[in-house]
Every structure is written in structure tokens, then in C-alpha cells.
XYZ file of C-alpha atoms in Angstrom:
496
model
C 43.564 -5.116 -80.041
C 40.689 -2.669 -79.607
C 41.554 0.949 -79.243
C 41.710 2.226 -75.674
C 39.009 4.581 -74.490
C 39.909 7.958 -73.113
C 39.543 8.278 -69.338
C 36.251 9.694 -68.022
C 36.654 13.265 -66.947
C 34.240 14.674 -64.340
C 32.829 17.957 -65.394
C 32.267 20.633 -62.762
C 29.227 22.818 -63.134
C 29.498 26.140 -61.361
C 26.684 26.709 -58.866
C 25.873 30.293 -58.179
C 23.781 31.922 -55.418
C 20.687 31.968 -57.544
C 20.946 28.225 -58.209
C 21.367 27.515 -54.453
C 18.288 29.522 -53.573
C 16.373 27.698 -56.297
C 17.340 24.319 -54.846
C 16.435 25.371 -51.278
C 13.100 26.693 -52.439
C 12.317 23.392 -54.080
C 13.289 21.410 -50.974
C 11.669 23.704 -48.407
C 7.967 23.335 -47.652
C 7.718 27.103 -47.559
C 8.133 27.296 -51.337
C 5.552 28.627 -53.673
C 3.692 25.351 -53.581
C 3.421 25.268 -49.785
C 2.640 28.862 -48.906
C 4.640 31.714 -47.454
C 5.896 32.317 -43.933
C 3.558 34.683 -42.019
C 4.894 38.147 -41.258
C 6.841 38.660 -38.020
C 7.346 34.887 -37.735
C 10.381 32.684 -38.172
C 9.975 29.567 -40.286
C 12.304 26.590 -40.361
C 11.294 23.381 -42.069
C 7.887 22.504 -40.542
C 8.408 24.779 -37.505
C 6.586 28.111 -37.254
C 7.722 30.416 -34.450
C 5.784 33.626 -33.837
C 6.910 34.139 -30.240
C 7.200 37.707 -28.907
C 5.775 39.142 -32.107
C 3.180 41.356 -30.390
C 0.329 39.469 -32.056
C -3.278 39.889 -30.914
C -4.587 37.067 -33.096
C -3.294 33.924 -34.688
C -1.744 34.761 -38.070
C -3.597 33.499 -41.091
C -3.376 31.594 -43.236
C -1.301 28.872 -41.604
C 0.463 26.408 -43.907
C -1.170 23.013 -43.635
C 2.136 21.180 -43.140
C 2.963 23.085 -39.907
C 4.050 20.635 -37.209
C 5.090 22.996 -34.380
C 3.393 26.364 -33.860
C 4.847 28.686 -31.211
C 2.605 31.641 -30.352
C 3.900 32.240 -26.807
C 4.492 35.699 -25.291
C 1.903 37.543 -27.355
C -1.491 39.143 -26.731
C -3.826 36.434 -28.009
C -6.521 36.732 -25.343
C -9.198 34.649 -27.077
C -8.865 31.409 -28.992
C -11.938 31.145 -31.144
C -13.154 28.193 -33.168
C -12.028 29.800 -36.454
C -8.380 30.423 -35.502
C -7.532 27.503 -37.786
C -10.131 27.634 -40.569
C -8.475 24.793 -42.458
C -7.459 21.409 -41.156
C -3.868 21.126 -39.891
C -3.271 17.382 -40.014
C 0.447 17.560 -39.137
C 0.311 19.958 -36.186
C 1.444 18.074 -33.052
C 2.649 20.937 -30.788
C 0.831 24.206 -30.029
C 2.423 26.728 -27.630
C 0.197 29.520 -26.321
C 1.757 30.406 -22.960
C 2.053 33.985 -21.688
C -0.736 35.473 -23.765
C -3.277 36.644 -21.213
C -5.587 34.012 -22.702
C -8.963 34.128 -20.930
C -11.260 32.264 -23.331
C -10.920 29.015 -25.262
C -13.783 27.823 -27.421
C -14.957 24.231 -26.999
C -14.539 23.919 -30.778
C -11.080 25.451 -30.889
C -9.326 22.125 -31.473
C -11.604 20.644 -34.105
C -9.095 21.128 -36.951
C -6.004 19.907 -35.035
C -6.864 16.282 -34.164
C -3.213 15.134 -34.187
C -2.125 17.504 -31.430
C 0.094 15.772 -28.860
C 1.540 18.739 -26.915
C -0.608 21.691 -25.809
C 0.821 24.518 -23.676
C -1.763 26.904 -22.198
C 0.281 27.820 -19.118
C 0.701 31.306 -17.610
C -2.578 32.721 -18.851
C -5.868 33.866 -17.275
C -8.090 30.840 -17.733
C -10.681 30.498 -14.962
C -12.730 27.448 -15.891
C -12.239 24.230 -17.787
C -15.600 23.768 -19.428
C -17.413 20.618 -20.443
C -15.707 18.591 -23.206
C -13.127 21.336 -23.687
C -10.417 18.960 -24.901
C -12.576 16.117 -26.162
C -11.376 16.549 -29.777
C -7.762 15.872 -28.817
C -7.778 12.090 -28.781
C -3.982 11.887 -29.303
C -2.978 14.516 -26.733
C -0.156 13.364 -24.447
C 0.989 16.492 -22.542
C -1.312 19.281 -21.329
C 0.143 22.292 -19.504
C -2.335 24.463 -17.609
C -0.216 25.659 -14.677
C -0.074 29.294 -13.520
C -3.605 30.240 -14.484
C -6.642 31.342 -12.452
C -8.580 28.090 -12.734
C -11.154 27.554 -9.988
C -13.565 25.068 -11.587
C -12.747 21.851 -13.414
C -15.615 20.045 -15.095
C -15.341 16.271 -14.792
C -15.917 15.926 -18.550
C -13.247 18.471 -19.502
C -10.767 15.634 -20.104
C -13.182 13.306 -21.842
C -11.715 11.140 -24.622
C -8.119 11.875 -23.580
C -7.159 8.232 -23.653
C -3.477 8.920 -24.382
C -2.867 11.768 -21.936
C 0.262 11.031 -19.883
C 1.066 14.351 -18.168
C -1.367 16.920 -16.775
C 0.011 20.068 -15.122
C -2.508 22.042 -13.061
C -0.222 23.588 -10.461
C -0.417 27.228 -9.301
C -4.133 27.669 -9.788
C -7.119 28.219 -7.481
C -8.623 24.750 -7.568
C -10.479 23.826 -4.369
C -11.715 20.468 -5.634
C -10.348 18.301 -8.418
C -12.459 15.379 -9.732
C -10.128 12.633 -8.531
C -12.713 10.081 -9.604
C -11.123 10.433 -13.037
C -8.139 8.616 -11.590
C -10.085 6.115 -9.520
C -12.130 4.779 -12.392
C -9.046 4.292 -14.552
C -11.051 4.470 -17.782
C -11.091 8.168 -18.636
C -7.352 8.780 -18.186
C -5.894 5.278 -18.402
C -2.372 6.387 -19.455
C -1.973 9.245 -16.974
C 1.436 9.009 -15.281
C 1.833 12.549 -13.872
C -0.699 14.834 -12.209
C 0.477 18.125 -10.749
C -2.024 19.711 -8.331
C 0.531 21.646 -6.304
C 0.031 25.228 -5.105
C -3.757 25.172 -5.276
C -6.481 25.519 -2.627
C -7.158 21.875 -1.848
C -8.230 21.377 1.769
C -8.905 17.652 1.682
C -8.028 14.700 -0.499
C -9.448 11.147 -0.340
C -6.355 9.467 1.073
C -7.890 5.988 0.926
C -8.718 6.318 -2.769
C -5.300 7.748 -3.557
C -3.620 4.864 -1.758
C -5.513 2.475 -4.027
C -3.938 4.090 -7.096
C -0.996 2.256 -8.683
C 2.389 3.277 -7.345
C 3.617 4.520 -10.726
C 0.890 7.191 -10.598
C 1.354 8.001 -6.905
C 5.035 8.536 -7.685
C 4.025 11.540 -9.837
C 1.028 12.878 -7.906
C 2.101 16.284 -6.577
C 0.053 17.745 -3.706
C 2.531 20.080 -2.015
C 1.779 23.731 -1.175
C -1.920 23.129 -0.550
C -3.775 24.174 2.659
C -4.662 20.592 3.551
C -6.341 19.628 6.808
C -4.222 17.336 8.977
C -5.479 13.802 9.530
C -3.908 10.396 10.041
C -4.943 8.825 6.699
C -3.163 11.655 4.869
C -0.058 11.156 7.019
C -0.046 7.403 6.390
C -0.424 7.952 2.643
C 2.589 10.249 2.513
C 4.577 8.183 5.001
C 4.228 5.136 2.753
C 5.402 7.272 -0.153
C 8.454 8.416 1.770
C 9.397 4.848 2.693
C 8.927 3.834 -0.942
C 11.067 6.820 -2.077
C 8.311 8.233 -4.275
C 9.583 11.441 -5.830
C 6.352 13.391 -5.260
C 6.879 12.936 -1.504
C 10.618 12.617 -1.103
C 11.447 15.724 -3.154
C 8.866 17.993 -1.472
C 8.852 16.941 2.198
C 9.160 20.534 3.452
C 6.368 21.794 1.195
C 3.891 19.094 2.245
C 2.139 20.919 5.101
C -1.287 20.941 6.748
C -3.418 22.725 9.346
C -4.155 21.074 12.691
C -7.795 21.193 13.924
C -8.335 24.618 15.418
C -4.848 25.767 14.454
C -3.700 28.544 12.159
C -0.094 27.560 11.505
C 1.021 25.078 8.903
C 3.071 22.113 10.078
C 4.842 19.356 8.166
C 2.551 16.443 7.472
C 5.361 13.919 7.917
C 5.938 15.207 11.480
C 2.538 14.023 12.716
C 3.756 10.596 13.839
C 3.103 10.136 17.567
C 2.367 13.813 18.203
C -0.697 15.298 19.795
C -3.503 15.944 19.186
C -3.728 13.373 16.354
C -1.011 10.964 17.545
C -0.880 9.217 14.163
C 0.727 5.806 13.897
C 2.731 4.536 10.969
C 0.929 2.078 8.708
C 2.316 -1.140 7.353
C 3.167 -1.317 3.688
C 0.522 -3.771 2.504
C -1.690 -6.160 4.484
C -4.244 -8.448 2.867
C -6.789 -10.512 4.843
C -8.509 -13.632 3.500
C -10.233 -16.820 4.661
C -9.711 -20.512 4.152
C -10.537 -21.670 0.635
C -10.519 -18.155 -0.838
C -8.727 -17.073 -4.005
C -6.677 -13.892 -3.583
C -4.423 -11.854 -5.851
C -1.321 -10.139 -4.473
C -0.479 -7.056 -6.502
C 3.111 -6.054 -7.177
C 2.621 -2.318 -6.631
C 5.815 -1.119 -8.306
C 6.472 2.444 -9.360
C 8.052 1.185 -12.583
C 5.372 0.993 -15.251
C 5.473 -1.740 -17.856
C 8.362 -3.671 -16.277
C 8.283 -7.391 -17.142
C 11.314 -8.588 -15.189
C 9.872 -9.524 -11.817
C 9.400 -12.566 -9.607
C 7.839 -13.503 -6.254
C 9.244 -15.194 -3.184
C 6.861 -17.061 -0.848
C 7.099 -16.965 2.975
C 8.867 -20.336 2.776
C 11.615 -18.883 0.554
C 10.436 -20.489 -2.680
C 10.848 -18.475 -5.862
C 7.727 -18.324 -8.063
C 8.338 -17.871 -11.770
C 5.279 -19.693 -13.114
C 2.639 -22.169 -12.046
C 3.384 -24.059 -8.869
C 1.778 -26.134 -6.150
C -0.539 -28.038 -8.481
C -1.893 -24.795 -9.832
C -2.540 -23.240 -6.414
C 0.078 -20.489 -7.019
C -0.064 -18.681 -10.374
C 2.054 -15.781 -11.622
C -0.212 -13.620 -13.773
C 0.816 -11.713 -16.884
C 0.617 -8.317 -15.117
C 3.065 -9.440 -12.425
C 0.480 -10.212 -9.735
C 0.537 -13.457 -7.757
C -2.696 -15.423 -7.475
C -3.241 -17.905 -4.630
C -6.085 -20.394 -4.919
C -7.805 -22.498 -2.231
C -6.005 -20.810 0.647
C -4.650 -22.952 3.484
C -3.442 -21.826 6.938
C 0.181 -22.400 5.890
C -0.235 -19.879 3.031
C -0.162 -16.991 5.520
C 2.989 -14.907 5.775
C 4.966 -12.182 4.006
C 5.401 -12.409 0.234
C 8.132 -10.486 -1.605
C 7.951 -9.108 -5.134
C 11.307 -8.378 -6.787
C 11.212 -5.852 -9.649
C 14.127 -4.973 -11.924
C 13.513 -1.327 -12.852
C 15.269 0.786 -15.492
C 17.249 2.735 -12.877
C 17.294 0.536 -9.781
C 15.687 -2.609 -8.396
C 12.693 -2.494 -6.095
C 11.448 -4.991 -3.508
C 7.833 -4.934 -2.344
C 6.336 -6.824 0.582
C 2.741 -8.014 1.010
C 1.612 -9.564 4.293
C -1.169 -12.138 3.916
C -3.384 -13.014 6.898
C -5.453 -16.200 6.509
C -8.339 -16.521 8.978
C -8.844 -20.088 10.161
C -12.467 -20.342 9.026
C -14.435 -19.902 5.840
C -16.144 -16.639 5.089
C -19.688 -17.907 4.414
C -19.724 -21.440 5.852
C -19.570 -22.761 9.449
C -16.338 -22.357 11.328
C -13.929 -25.230 10.929
C -12.572 -24.830 14.431
C -14.320 -23.295 17.396
C -12.686 -20.828 19.659
C -11.501 -22.397 22.937
C -13.193 -19.809 25.127
C -16.438 -20.253 23.216
C -16.243 -24.029 23.623
C -15.637 -23.713 27.369
C -18.577 -21.348 27.776
C -20.933 -23.658 25.910
C -19.799 -26.599 28.030
C -20.414 -24.708 31.273
C -23.886 -23.651 30.192
C -24.818 -27.207 29.236
C -23.545 -28.512 32.586
C -25.614 -26.004 34.553
C -28.704 -26.815 32.508
C -28.291 -30.548 33.131
C -27.856 -30.010 36.894
C -30.973 -27.871 37.066
C -32.941 -30.463 35.123
C -31.736 -33.189 37.450
C -32.543 -31.184 40.594
C -35.875 -29.651 39.787
C -37.432 -31.686 37.003
C -36.932 -35.227 38.392
C -40.426 -36.868 38.418
C -41.902 -37.747 41.886
C -42.745 -41.405 42.407
C -45.742 -40.544 44.623
C -47.422 -38.331 42.084
C -50.410 -40.662 42.270
C -50.733 -40.314 46.052
C -51.255 -36.606 46.229
C -53.179 -35.737 49.406
C -51.933 -38.746 51.489
C -49.196 -39.107 54.070
C -46.105 -41.189 54.304
C -45.477 -43.272 57.440
C -43.982 -41.418 60.358
C -40.254 -41.089 60.417
C -37.851 -40.661 63.319
C -37.396 -37.249 64.799
C -35.113 -34.833 63.157
C -32.824 -34.587 66.185
C -30.989 -37.814 65.212
C -27.248 -37.679 64.865
C -27.730 -39.156 61.393
C -29.831 -36.284 60.085
C -28.288 -34.322 57.257
C -26.404 -31.265 58.432
C -26.620 -29.828 54.963
C -30.389 -29.727 54.846
C -31.707 -26.269 55.626
C -35.382 -27.117 55.640
C -36.892 -30.043 57.646
C -38.836 -32.677 55.779
C -42.591 -32.247 56.025
C -45.237 -34.456 54.628
C -47.113 -33.100 51.682
C -50.589 -33.406 53.407
C -52.732 -35.186 55.994
C -54.482 -38.561 56.029
C -53.422 -42.173 55.715
C -49.975 -43.053 54.509
C -49.489 -43.931 50.901
C -47.903 -47.363 51.465
C -49.831 -50.318 52.964
C -46.808 -51.771 54.815
C -44.551 -49.913 57.218
C -41.235 -51.392 58.275
C -41.056 -51.527 62.065
C -37.602 -53.016 62.504
C -35.219 -50.741 64.322
C -32.288 -51.770 62.172
C -33.972 -51.268 58.870
C -34.137 -47.913 57.169
C -35.763 -46.613 54.062
C -35.798 -48.906 51.045
C -34.960 -51.817 53.350
C -31.434 -50.625 53.992
C -29.745 -51.046 57.382
C -29.057 -48.004 59.527
C -26.094 -48.404 61.778
C -27.024 -45.943 64.505
C -30.543 -44.934 63.747
C -33.133 -44.089 66.399
C -36.234 -46.220 66.808
C -39.318 -44.921 65.124
C -41.625 -42.898 67.262
C -45.298 -43.601 67.548
C -47.478 -41.731 65.118
C -48.650 -38.393 66.411
C -52.253 -37.650 66.350
C -52.976 -34.239 65.106
C -53.838 -32.194 62.150
C -50.250 -31.316 61.318
C -48.027 -33.435 59.193
C -45.459 -35.693 60.807
C -41.757 -34.824 60.750
C -39.460 -37.445 59.380
C -35.862 -38.284 60.055
C -33.545 -37.184 57.224
C -31.848 -40.025 55.424
C -28.120 -39.448 55.002
C -28.133 -41.669 51.938
C -31.097 -40.008 50.254
C -30.512 -38.276 46.957
C -30.610 -34.739 48.334
C -28.655 -31.997 46.689
C -26.530 -29.829 48.943
C -27.390 -26.932 46.682
C -31.141 -27.295 47.093
C -33.095 -25.581 49.869
C -35.820 -28.260 49.647
C -34.467 -31.824 49.515
C -36.067 -34.294 47.147
C -37.840 -37.120 48.978
C -37.497 -40.539 47.363
């Protein structure tokens, strides 16, 4: 039997204060290999806090592994291009608020390309120059509120493809380049824009309404001297009905000036009041024509939500392709309708399951009963009636006035004498007595002399005998034929 081994005994090594400091120095980035903490600053791990240190310039040198740099509440009035002479690849948050900062170089952020959070609030900045932040391609939050900014160059936010929040409240901005939002290419990820407490007098309400709801939900316009108009009221009224926080949380601060007035009134109180008498707008109305292809957008304030479905006016739930491909649910949640028919008109509902609560959106589709570029499929009833009346009048006039005369070859001759016009059979509707067209011999070679025979060989029941032909230069009067084709609407009957 092999001899048993003695049990293993753990040995305790005493650790003194000097050994603990040695270990911490090896683990801390502020050791001898990483650099020392600047004077009057507090260093913890990769955080460097120099707040309220009465600094007039950025301390140098800065360790290259700094991730968060807090320089707030100092006297750094100018941020030059050389404030960070070496590249700081790990710096993602820079805090410079409350410094009286009045100048920022356009090259100030060349060495901090990974910056995601930049706080320049509560300073004295007056302009945002061209391409000021163009080196910050990964910036997500930019705080510029409580400054003296009056001018914003449209290229100041160039290349900020990841910017999500932009705070510009409490400045002196009279015009902000809202085309940055309309184009959707310069700030594609922007989800919050604060323009409150500035000097904006007008905003393009139609363009703002076209923005997605998730951006309108965080577009703050309160405490601006806006001019009252109905499009602005309808924009905010839609936001109130949709419970958008930028409207619902600041209803009392959303005010405007009436034309010719000096007092601010609540914008949401303009409904039905003079002098504007604004009317409430419907949520969403889309007009189209037969055969068109339209896309109904699900304008939800929840961004990136995939759980959604549509319900047609007939109550059918659309989850994918349907109707032989005429109804298609797109990947972005929109509903596409192809080859529109009259029965496709109605109110469509979009159901969205949001992270906090569900949302239901309604889109009313109006389908006009004719194609946009081709001939109308159905004519309007009033138009059809009008065309029929005009054609009837034209045909009557042609029949009355353009009927060819049978005696066109006998111009200059007379017809045989006719009975006197005082016969009881003469037309009471004729306003002008019949006169021969000229003097001379009658056109026909045979004249019927029978008392019972009338014109065209027809028998006259009570006619008067023909009178002997008068001799004289004037034409002979004829007895009117009650069966002649004479129009009661014509002043000069047609002689047949």
C-alpha cells in the first residue's frame, strides 16, 4: 500500500498597502505606461473629470485612452484646432457646457472621430459655420441649447449620418434649414429636434406634416413667436389627436400671433374662431384613379416596429399577398394596392404593436371613377343630358332652315294662284302670309281646278274654291295648307 500524501495546506501571503497600490497601478490605465492624471482633475478608469477647475484651456497632454472628458463649468472660451494635438481614438463623450465658449474651430474635432456625445450647451456661440461638425461621422447626441445662435449654415450638420438627437432650444434662430429633414438624406437617423424658445415666425406646416410621425413626435416648436394660420393649427391638431408628446406636453406653450394682433393666443384654440375660422383636418386622405397603383403608409410614431397588420374596408386582415397580387404588404409596413377598382375605396386601418402601447392609424382612400390620363369610363349624367339637348336643337335647326327647296330650279317664276288667306282652314299658327317668290308664269304646267282637290292631289274637306288669277305686278296670295310641313316655331313657313 503506497504511503499516504500529506494534505495540501494553503499558504497565505500577507498583502501590505504597498503591494495593493502596486496592483492598482498595474491595472489602472493611469499608470506609468498610460500617463498621469492632469492637475486639478479627477481620474477614474477611462473617465477624466475637470469640471469646476477654473481652467481657461484644455489641459494637456490628454491620455489617449480617455473615453469621457468633462470640462464643464470652466472658462474655456475658445476651442482651437490644437486642443487635442494627438488622436484620441477612444473618446466618445466631450462635455463643454457653461464655459462662455464663443469660438469653435472647424478643425476642432479632427482628432476625435469616435465622438458620440457632444455637449456645447449654455455657452455664447452665435453661428454654426459651414461643415462645423462634418468630422463627427459617429455623433449621436448634440447639445447646443442655451446659446446665442442666430445663424445655422445648412452644411453645418453635413456627414452626421448617425445623429439621433439635436437640441437647439433657447437660442435666437429665426430660420432653421428644415430642408435637412425633408430630404431625409443628411440626417436620416434624426429622431428628436428641439427648436423651442427661439425666434421662429413661420414654419412650413405642409412639409412638416409630410415628415414621419416618429420624428414629428419629437419636433418641439413651443415658445416661438409664430404667426397664426390654419395649416399650422391643423398640423398641431393632428398631433394632439395622435397624442404626440411634442404637442400634448406643451399645449399651453404653443402660441401664435393673429394678423394685426399683439397678444399671443393658443394655437390649438383657433378652431372655428374668427378671424381665421380654422377647420379640423382629417387624419389621412389619399386620392387616386381607376387602374392606379397606390401605397398607403402606416405613419406610426413607433420607429422600427415590425408587428403590424392592415384591415381593409371590408374587414379583411392583410398579412401578406392577397387578391391575386392586387394587395401587397411591403417590408416597411406600407400597404400597396395595384390596379385600383371602385370597390377598393374606403377606410383602411393599420394596427401597430408598440413597445409601450398599441396604435391604430386610419387612411381614407378615394378612388375617382375614371382614369387619370385616358378617356372617362363613365360620363357625368348632367354632361350627357347637356350634350343630348344641344344635339337635338342642332338637328331641329337643320331640319327647319337647311331643308332643300324643290323649286330651286324655278327661281323667278310663280306658282299657281291659291285660295285667299281668309279661309277657315288657314293655319292660325302662321304669322306671315305666304307670298310667291316672284312674278311671271307658274312653275308647273298643270293646275288642278277641282274644288275638292288640294295640294299634292289630296282632298280638302271644307276648302274654298280657287279664285281667278289676279292680274297685276304683285305676287298672288295663297291659301295656307293645314297639312303642309310648317313649323310652329318658324316665322316663315316652308312651302312644299
